[in-house]
GROMACS .gro file of C-alpha atoms in nm:
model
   87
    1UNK     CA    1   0.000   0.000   0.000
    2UNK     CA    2   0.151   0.343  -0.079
    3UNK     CA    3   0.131   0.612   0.198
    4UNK     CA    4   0.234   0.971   0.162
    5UNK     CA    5   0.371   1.204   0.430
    6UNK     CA    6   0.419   1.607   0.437
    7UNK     CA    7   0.723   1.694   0.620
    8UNK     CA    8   0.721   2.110   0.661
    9UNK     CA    9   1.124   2.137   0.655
   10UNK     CA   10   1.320   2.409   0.899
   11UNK     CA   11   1.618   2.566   0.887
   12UNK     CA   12   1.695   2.517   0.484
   13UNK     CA   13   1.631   2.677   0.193
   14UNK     CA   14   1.337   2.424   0.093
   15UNK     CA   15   1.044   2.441   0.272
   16UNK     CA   16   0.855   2.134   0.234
   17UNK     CA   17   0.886   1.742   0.121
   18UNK     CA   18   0.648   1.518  -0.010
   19UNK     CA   19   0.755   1.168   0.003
   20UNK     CA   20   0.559   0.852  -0.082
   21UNK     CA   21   0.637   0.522   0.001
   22UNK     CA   22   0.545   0.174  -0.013
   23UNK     CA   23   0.431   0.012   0.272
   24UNK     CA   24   0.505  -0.366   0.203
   25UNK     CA   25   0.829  -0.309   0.029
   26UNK     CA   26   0.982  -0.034   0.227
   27UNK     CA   27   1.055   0.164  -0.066
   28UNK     CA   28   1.050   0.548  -0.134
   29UNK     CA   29   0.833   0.565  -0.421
   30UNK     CA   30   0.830   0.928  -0.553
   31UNK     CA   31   0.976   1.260  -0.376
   32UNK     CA   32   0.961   1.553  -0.412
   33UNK     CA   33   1.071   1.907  -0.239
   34UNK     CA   34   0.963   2.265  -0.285
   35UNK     CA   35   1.212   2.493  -0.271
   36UNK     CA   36   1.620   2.427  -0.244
   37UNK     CA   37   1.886   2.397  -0.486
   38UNK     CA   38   1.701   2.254  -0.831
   39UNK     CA   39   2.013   2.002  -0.908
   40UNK     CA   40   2.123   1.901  -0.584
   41UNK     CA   41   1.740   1.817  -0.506
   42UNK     CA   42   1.738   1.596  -0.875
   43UNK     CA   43   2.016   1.435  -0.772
   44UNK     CA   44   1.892   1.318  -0.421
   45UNK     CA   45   1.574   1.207  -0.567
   46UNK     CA   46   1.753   1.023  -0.869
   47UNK     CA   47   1.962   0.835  -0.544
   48UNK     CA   48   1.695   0.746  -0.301
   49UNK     CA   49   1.402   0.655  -0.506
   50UNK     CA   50   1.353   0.239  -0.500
   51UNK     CA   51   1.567   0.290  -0.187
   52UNK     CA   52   1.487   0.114   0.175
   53UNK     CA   53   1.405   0.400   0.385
   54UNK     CA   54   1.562   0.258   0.677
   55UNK     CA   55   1.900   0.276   0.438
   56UNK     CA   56   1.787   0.645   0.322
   57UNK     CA   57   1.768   0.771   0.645
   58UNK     CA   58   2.085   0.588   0.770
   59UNK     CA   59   2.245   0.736   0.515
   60UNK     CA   60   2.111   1.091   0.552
   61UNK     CA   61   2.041   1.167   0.911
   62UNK     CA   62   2.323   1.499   1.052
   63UNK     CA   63   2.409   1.596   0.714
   64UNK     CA   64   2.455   2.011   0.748
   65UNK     CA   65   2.423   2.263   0.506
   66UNK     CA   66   2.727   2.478   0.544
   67UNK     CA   67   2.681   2.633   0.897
   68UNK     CA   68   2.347   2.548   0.937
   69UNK     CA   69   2.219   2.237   1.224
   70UNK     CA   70   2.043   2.104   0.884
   71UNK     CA   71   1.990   2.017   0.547
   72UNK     CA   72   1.779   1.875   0.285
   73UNK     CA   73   1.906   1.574   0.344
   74UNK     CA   74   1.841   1.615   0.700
   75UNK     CA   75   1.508   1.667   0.671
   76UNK     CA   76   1.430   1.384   0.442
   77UNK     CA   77   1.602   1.206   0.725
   78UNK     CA   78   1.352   1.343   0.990
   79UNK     CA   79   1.049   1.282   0.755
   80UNK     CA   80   1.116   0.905   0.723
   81UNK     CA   81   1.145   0.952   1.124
   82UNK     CA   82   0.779   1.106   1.100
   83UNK     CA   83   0.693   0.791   0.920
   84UNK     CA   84   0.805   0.545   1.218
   85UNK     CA   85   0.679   0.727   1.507
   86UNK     CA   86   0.319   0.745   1.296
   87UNK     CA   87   0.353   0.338   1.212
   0.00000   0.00000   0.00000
């Protein structure tokens, strides 16, 4: 079953992700965020679509944006954590 989750990001340039997922596979399905850097954001999405999103968020949990606490990345990691606490 695919589920979707609206994660309102802070503390980066992009200001919200959508990111759907499948519920018997694990998968990220489609993603996408509003604001941010264009090609960076392509490039994520091209690298954690058909992903495990216990994997994606291993992999992008504390990643900062220069000096900022966060980052896109980060906050992808804190919507999959959304998606846990709610399961």
């Amino acid at each position: 079953m695919l589920k979707t989750i609206i994660h309102k990001n802070f503390g980066t340039c992009s200001r919200e992700i959508e990111l759907k997922y499948d519920t018997e596979t694990n998968k990220i399905v489609d993603f996408v965020i509003i604001g941010g850097c264009n090609g960076n954001l392509k490039g994520i999405k091209a690298l954690i679509l058909n992903r495990d999103i216990d994997e994606v968020h291993d992999l992008l949990k504390g990643i900062k944006c220069g000096t900022r606490e966060t980052s896109c990345p980060d906050q992808i990691a804190l919507a999959i954590e959304e998606i846990k606490a709610a399961n």
